[in-house]
mmCIF file of C-alpha atoms and ligand atoms in Angstrom:
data_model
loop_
_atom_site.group_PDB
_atom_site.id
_atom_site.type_symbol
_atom_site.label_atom_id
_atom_site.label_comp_id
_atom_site.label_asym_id
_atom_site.label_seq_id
_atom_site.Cartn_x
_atom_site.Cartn_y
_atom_site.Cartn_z
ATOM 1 C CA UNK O 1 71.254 50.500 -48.636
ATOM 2 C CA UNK O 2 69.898 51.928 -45.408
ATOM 3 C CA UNK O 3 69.176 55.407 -45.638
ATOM 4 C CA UNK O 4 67.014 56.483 -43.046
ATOM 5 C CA UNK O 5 68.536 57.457 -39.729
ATOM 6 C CA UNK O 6 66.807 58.589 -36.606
ATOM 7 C CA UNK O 7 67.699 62.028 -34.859
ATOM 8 C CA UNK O 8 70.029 61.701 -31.899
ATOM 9 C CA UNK O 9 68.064 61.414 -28.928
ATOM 10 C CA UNK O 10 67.936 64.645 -26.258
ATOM 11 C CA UNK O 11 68.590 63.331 -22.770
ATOM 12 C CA UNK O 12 66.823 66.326 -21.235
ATOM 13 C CA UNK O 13 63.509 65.232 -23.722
ATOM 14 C CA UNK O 14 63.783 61.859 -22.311
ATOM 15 C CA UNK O 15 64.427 62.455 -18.829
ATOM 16 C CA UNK O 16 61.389 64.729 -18.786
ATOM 17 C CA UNK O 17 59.222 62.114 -20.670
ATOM 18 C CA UNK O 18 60.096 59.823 -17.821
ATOM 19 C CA UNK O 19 57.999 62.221 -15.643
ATOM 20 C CA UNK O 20 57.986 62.126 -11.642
ATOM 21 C CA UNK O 21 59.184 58.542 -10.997
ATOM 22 C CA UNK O 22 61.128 57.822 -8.042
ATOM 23 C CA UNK O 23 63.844 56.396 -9.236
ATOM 24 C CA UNK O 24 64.716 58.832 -12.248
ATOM 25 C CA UNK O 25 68.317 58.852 -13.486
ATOM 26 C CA UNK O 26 70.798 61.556 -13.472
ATOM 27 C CA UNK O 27 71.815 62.838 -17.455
ATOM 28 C CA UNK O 28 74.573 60.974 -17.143
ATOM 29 C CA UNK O 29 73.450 57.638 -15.437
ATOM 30 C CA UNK O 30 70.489 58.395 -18.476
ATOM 31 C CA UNK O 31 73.430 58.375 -20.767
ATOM 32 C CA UNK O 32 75.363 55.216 -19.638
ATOM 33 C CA UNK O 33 71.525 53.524 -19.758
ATOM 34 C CA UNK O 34 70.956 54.706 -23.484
ATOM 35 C CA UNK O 35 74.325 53.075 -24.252
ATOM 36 C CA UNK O 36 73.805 49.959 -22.812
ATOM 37 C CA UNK O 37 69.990 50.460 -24.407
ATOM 38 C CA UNK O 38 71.616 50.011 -27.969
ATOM 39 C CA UNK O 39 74.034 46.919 -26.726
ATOM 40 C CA UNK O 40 70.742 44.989 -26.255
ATOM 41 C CA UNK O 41 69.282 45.988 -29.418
ATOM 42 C CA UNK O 42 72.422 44.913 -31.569
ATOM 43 C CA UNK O 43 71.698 41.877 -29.184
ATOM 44 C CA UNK O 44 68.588 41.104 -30.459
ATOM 45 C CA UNK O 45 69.675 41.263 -34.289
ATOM 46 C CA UNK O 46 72.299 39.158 -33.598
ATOM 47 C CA UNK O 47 69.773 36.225 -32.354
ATOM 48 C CA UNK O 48 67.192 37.141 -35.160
ATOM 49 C CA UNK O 49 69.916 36.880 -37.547
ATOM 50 C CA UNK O 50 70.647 33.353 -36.551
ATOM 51 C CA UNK O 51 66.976 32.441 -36.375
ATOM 52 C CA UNK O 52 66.528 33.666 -39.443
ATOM 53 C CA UNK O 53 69.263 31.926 -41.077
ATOM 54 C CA UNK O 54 68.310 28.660 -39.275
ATOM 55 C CA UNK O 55 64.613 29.387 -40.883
ATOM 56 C CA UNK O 56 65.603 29.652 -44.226
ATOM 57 C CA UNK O 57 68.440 26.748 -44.221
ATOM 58 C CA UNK O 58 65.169 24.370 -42.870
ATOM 59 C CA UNK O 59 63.163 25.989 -46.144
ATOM 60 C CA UNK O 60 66.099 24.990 -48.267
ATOM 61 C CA UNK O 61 67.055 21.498 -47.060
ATOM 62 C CA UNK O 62 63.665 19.586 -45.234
ATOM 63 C CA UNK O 63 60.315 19.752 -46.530
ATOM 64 C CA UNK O 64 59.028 21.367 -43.538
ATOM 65 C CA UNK O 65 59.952 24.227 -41.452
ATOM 66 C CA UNK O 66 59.619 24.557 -37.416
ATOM 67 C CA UNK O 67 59.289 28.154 -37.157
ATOM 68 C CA UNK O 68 55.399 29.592 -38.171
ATOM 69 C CA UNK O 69 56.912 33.381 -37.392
ATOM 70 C CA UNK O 70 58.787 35.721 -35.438
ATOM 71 C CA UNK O 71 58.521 39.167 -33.432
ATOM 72 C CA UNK O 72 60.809 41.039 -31.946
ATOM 73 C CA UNK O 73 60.419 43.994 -29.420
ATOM 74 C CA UNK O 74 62.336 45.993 -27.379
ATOM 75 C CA UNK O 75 61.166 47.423 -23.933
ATOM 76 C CA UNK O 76 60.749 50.915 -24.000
ATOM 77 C CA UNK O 77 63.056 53.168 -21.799
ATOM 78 C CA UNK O 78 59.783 54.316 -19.897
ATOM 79 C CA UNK O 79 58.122 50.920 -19.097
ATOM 80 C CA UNK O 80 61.938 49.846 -18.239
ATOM 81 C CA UNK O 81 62.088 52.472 -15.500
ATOM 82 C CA UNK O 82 58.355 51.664 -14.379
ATOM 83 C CA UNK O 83 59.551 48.200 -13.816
ATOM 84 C CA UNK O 84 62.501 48.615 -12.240
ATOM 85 C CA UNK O 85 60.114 51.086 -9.998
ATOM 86 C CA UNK O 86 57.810 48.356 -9.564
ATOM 87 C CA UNK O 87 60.443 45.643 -8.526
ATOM 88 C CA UNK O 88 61.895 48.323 -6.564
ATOM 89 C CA UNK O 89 65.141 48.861 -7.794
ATOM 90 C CA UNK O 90 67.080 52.075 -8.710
ATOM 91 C CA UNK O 91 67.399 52.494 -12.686
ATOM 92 C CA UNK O 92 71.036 52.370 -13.264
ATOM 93 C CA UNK O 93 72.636 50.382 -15.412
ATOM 94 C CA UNK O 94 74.406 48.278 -12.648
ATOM 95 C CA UNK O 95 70.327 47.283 -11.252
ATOM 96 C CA UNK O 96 68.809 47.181 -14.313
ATOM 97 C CA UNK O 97 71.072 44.248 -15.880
ATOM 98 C CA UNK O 98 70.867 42.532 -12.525
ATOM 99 C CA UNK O 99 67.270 42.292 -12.252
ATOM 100 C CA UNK O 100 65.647 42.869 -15.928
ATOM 101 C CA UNK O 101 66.292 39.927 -18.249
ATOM 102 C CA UNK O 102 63.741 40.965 -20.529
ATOM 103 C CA UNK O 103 64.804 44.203 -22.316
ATOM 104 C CA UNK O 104 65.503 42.747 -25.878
ATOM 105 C CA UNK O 105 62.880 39.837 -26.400
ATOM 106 C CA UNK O 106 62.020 37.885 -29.066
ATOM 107 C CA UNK O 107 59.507 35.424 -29.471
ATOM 108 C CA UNK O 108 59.286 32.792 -31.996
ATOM 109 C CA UNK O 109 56.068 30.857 -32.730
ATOM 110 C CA UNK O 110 56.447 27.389 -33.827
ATOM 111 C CA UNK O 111 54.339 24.592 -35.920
ATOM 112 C CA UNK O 112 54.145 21.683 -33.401
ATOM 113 C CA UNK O 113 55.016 21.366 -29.860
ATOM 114 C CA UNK O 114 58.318 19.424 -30.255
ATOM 115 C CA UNK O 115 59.811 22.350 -32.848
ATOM 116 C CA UNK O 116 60.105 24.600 -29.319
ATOM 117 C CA UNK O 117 62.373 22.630 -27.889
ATOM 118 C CA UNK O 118 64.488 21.931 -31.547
ATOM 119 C CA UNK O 119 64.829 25.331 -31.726
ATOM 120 C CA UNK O 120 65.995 25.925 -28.562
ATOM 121 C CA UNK O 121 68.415 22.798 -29.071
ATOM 122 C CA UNK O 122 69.490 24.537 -32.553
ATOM 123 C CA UNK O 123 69.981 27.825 -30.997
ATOM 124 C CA UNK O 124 71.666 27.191 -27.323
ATOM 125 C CA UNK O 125 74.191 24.555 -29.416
ATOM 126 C CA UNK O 126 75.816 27.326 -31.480
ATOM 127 C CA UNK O 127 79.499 28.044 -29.711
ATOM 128 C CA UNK O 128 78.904 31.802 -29.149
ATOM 129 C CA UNK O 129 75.382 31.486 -27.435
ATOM 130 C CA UNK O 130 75.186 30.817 -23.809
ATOM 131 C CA UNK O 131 72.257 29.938 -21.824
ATOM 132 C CA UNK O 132 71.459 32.106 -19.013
ATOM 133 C CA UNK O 133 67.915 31.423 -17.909
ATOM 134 C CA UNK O 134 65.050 29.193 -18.415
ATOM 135 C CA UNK O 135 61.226 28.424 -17.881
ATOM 136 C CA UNK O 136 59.509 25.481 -18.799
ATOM 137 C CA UNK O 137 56.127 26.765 -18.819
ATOM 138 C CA UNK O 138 55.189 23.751 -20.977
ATOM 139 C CA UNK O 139 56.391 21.308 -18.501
ATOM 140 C CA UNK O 140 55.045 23.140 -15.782
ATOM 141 C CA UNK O 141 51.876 25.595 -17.288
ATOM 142 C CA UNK O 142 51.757 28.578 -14.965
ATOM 143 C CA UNK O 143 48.480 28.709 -12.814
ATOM 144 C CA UNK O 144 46.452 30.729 -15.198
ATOM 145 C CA UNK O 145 47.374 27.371 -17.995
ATOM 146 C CA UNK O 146 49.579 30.126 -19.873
ATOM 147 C CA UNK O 147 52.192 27.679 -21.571
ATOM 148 C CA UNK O 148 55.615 28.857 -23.433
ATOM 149 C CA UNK O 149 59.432 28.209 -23.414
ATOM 150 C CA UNK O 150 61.239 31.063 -22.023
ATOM 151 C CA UNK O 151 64.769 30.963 -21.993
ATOM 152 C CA UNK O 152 67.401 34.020 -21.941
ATOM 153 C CA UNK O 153 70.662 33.970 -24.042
ATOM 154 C CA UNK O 154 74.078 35.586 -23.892
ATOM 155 C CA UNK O 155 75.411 36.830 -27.486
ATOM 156 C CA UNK O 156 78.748 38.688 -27.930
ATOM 157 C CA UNK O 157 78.148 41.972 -29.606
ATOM 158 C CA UNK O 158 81.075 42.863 -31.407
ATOM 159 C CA UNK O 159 82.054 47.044 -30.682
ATOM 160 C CA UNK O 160 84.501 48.761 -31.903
ATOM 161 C CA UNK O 161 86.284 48.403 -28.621
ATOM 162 C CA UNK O 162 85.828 45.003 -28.611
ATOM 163 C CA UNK O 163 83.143 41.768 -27.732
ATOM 164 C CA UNK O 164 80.293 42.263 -25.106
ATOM 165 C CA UNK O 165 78.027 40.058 -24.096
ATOM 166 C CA UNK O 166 74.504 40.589 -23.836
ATOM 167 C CA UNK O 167 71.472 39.373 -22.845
ATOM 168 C CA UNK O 168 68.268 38.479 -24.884
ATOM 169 C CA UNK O 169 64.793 36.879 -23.675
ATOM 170 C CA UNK O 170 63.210 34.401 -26.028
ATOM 171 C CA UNK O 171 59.868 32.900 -25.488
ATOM 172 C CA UNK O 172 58.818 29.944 -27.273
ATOM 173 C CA UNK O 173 55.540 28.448 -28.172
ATOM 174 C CA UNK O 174 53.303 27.139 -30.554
ATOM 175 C CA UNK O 175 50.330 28.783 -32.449
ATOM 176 C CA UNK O 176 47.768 27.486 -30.233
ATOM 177 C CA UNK O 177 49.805 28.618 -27.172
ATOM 178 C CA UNK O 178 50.448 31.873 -28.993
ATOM 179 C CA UNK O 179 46.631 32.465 -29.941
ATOM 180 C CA UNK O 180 45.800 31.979 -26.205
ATOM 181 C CA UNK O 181 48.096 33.999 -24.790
ATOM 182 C CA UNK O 182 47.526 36.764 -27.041
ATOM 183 C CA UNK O 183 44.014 36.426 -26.145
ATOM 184 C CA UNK O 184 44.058 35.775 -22.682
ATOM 185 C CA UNK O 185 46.726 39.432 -22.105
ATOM 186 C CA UNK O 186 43.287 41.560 -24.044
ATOM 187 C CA UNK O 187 41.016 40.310 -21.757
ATOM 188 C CA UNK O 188 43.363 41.175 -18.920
ATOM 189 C CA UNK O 189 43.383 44.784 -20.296
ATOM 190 C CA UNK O 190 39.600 44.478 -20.313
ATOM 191 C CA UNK O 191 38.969 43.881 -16.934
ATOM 192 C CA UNK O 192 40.129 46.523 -14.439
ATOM 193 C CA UNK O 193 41.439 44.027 -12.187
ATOM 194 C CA UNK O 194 43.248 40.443 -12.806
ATOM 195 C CA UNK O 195 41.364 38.936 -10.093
ATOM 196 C CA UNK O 196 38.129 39.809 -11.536
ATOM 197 C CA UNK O 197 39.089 37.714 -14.838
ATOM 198 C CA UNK O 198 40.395 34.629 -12.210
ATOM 199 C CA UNK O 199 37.605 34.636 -10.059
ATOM 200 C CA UNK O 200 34.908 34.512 -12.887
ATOM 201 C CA UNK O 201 36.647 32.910 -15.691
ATOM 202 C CA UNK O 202 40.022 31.727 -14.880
ATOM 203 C CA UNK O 203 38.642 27.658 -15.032
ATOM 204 C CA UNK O 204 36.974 28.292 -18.007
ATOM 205 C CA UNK O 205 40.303 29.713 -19.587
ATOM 206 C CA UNK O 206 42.569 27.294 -17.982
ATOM 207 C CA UNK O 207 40.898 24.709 -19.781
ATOM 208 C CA UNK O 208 40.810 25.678 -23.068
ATOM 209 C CA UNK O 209 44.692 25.814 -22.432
ATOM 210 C CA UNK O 210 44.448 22.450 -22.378
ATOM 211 C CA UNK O 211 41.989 21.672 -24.663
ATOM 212 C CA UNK O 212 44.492 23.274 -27.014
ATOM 213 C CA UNK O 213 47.396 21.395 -26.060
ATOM 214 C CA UNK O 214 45.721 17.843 -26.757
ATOM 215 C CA UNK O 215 44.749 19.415 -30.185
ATOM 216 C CA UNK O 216 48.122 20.435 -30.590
ATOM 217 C CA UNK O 217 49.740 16.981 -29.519
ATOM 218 C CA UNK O 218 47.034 15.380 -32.164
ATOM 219 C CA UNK O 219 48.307 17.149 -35.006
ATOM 220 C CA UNK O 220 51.427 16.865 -34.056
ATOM 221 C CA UNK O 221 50.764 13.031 -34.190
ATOM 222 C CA UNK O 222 49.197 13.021 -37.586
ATOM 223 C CA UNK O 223 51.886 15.144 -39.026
ATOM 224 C CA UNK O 224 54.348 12.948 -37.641
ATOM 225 C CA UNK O 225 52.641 9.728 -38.800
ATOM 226 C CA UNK O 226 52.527 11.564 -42.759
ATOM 227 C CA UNK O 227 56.286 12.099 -42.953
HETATM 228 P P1 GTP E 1 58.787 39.468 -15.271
HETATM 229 O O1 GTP E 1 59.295 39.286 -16.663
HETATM 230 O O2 GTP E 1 59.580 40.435 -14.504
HETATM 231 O O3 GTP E 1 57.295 39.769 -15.251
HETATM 232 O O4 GTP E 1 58.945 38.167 -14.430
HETATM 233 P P2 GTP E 1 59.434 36.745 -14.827
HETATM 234 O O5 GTP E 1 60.839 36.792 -15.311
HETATM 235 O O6 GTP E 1 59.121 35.802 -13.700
HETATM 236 O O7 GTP E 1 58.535 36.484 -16.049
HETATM 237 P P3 GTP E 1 57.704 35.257 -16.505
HETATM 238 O O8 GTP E 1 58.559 34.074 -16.674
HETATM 239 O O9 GTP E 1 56.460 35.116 -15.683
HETATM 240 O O10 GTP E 1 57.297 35.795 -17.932
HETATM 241 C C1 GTP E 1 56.688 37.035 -18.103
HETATM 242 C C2 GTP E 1 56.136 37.130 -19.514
HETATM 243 O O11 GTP E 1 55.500 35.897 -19.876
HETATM 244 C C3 GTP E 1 55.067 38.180 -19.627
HETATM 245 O O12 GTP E 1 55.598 39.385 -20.075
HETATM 246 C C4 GTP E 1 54.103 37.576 -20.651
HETATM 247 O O13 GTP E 1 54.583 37.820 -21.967
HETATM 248 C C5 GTP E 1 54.218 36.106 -20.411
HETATM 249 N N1 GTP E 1 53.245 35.548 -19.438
HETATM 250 C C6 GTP E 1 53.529 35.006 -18.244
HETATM 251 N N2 GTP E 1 52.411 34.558 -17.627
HETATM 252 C C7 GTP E 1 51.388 34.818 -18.474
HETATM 253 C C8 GTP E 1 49.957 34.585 -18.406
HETATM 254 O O14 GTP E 1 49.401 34.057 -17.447
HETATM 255 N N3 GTP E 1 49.232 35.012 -19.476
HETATM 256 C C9 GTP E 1 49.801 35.599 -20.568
HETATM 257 N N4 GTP E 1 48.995 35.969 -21.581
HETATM 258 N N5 GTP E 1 51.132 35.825 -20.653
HETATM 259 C C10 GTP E 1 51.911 35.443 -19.635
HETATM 260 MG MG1 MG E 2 59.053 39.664 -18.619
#
């Protein structure tokens, strides 16, 4: 049993912590934001849920299980209205679901390389999840040889008035891809400018990228050889 419950948020608290941005919401467009705020986070669960149960029915019935682990965040109201500033769009509701895909996210990190796309296959196949969106950044590595699946999903949240659907962002990858990505974001916070990483270094990270993808495809190979 769940005990704990959080204070109701202030509006007037939250609206101040959002400071002087230009696009700050009324109290009420604040309120109708918060609302839609906990649609997305019942969102999330609902897609955990299901990767969890997939996660545990591969534990029970193969010998070997696709999925190393999972996170899941939420964007916080304050970076949500920072980039909605930056894309420059209002922060309404009405903007916000047009142009932010990525306020629930979860990423899963598989074993291999072909468990990314099994567990997209496994999760898009289910009759109440819709693809929305997707990025084959394994197909086609973005310039800086960041790789991952990124694909958003429609789940129907049930409320009391009835289903909703709502968006969640997933990204995909393996443990290598997930080790250099993780990596490769610090040393972006190190520098003070993301050209001064590219200029000096960005080869030199690039190809470890792909260094770890052959390594990955080799295991990959050996483990598929042993079962
Ligand atoms: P935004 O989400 O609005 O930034 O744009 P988008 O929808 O085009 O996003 P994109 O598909 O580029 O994915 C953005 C997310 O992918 C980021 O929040 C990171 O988590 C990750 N990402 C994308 N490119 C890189 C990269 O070069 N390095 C690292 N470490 N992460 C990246
Ligand atoms: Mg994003």
């Amino acid at each position: 049993m769940i005990l704990e419950r959080s204070n109701a948020i202030n509006l007037n608290d939250l609206r101040n912590q959002l400071g002087n941005i230009n696009n700050r919401p009324d109290i009420q467009e604040l309120s109708k934001i918060l609302r839609m705020y906990q649609l997305y986070q019942a969102g999330q669960k609902e897609i955990s849920t299901k990767l969890e149960n997939l996660d545990s029915e591969f534990q029970v019935n193969y010998a070997y299980n696709p999925i190393h682990h999972m996170e899941s965040r939420m964007k916080k109201i304050q970076s949500l209205a920072k980039k909605a500033e930056r894309k420059g769009s209002d922060f309404t509701v009405e903007s916000i679901e047009k142009n932010i895909h990525d306020i629930a996210g979860i990423r899963v990190i598989t074993n291999y390389i072909d468990d990314i796309y099994k567990i997209e296959e496994l999760l898009t196949s289910q009759t109440d999840v819709t693809l929305l969106r997707r990025k084959d950044y394994l197909k086609h590595p973005k310039e800086s040889g960041y790789r991952s699946l990124h694909i958003v999903v429609q789940v129907p949240v049930f409320q009391s008035k009835g289903p909703v659907n709502v968006p969640v962002e997933i990204q995909i990858r393996t443990v290598g891809m997930d080790m250099w990505a993780s990596l490769e974001h610090k040393l972006r916070y190190k520098t003070n400018s993301d050209s001064n990483l590219v200029d000096k270094y960005g080869n030199q990270l690039k190809g470890y990228a792909d260094e770890l993808e052959d390594i990955e495809r080799g295991m990959q190979d050996i483990h598929k050889k042993l079962i």
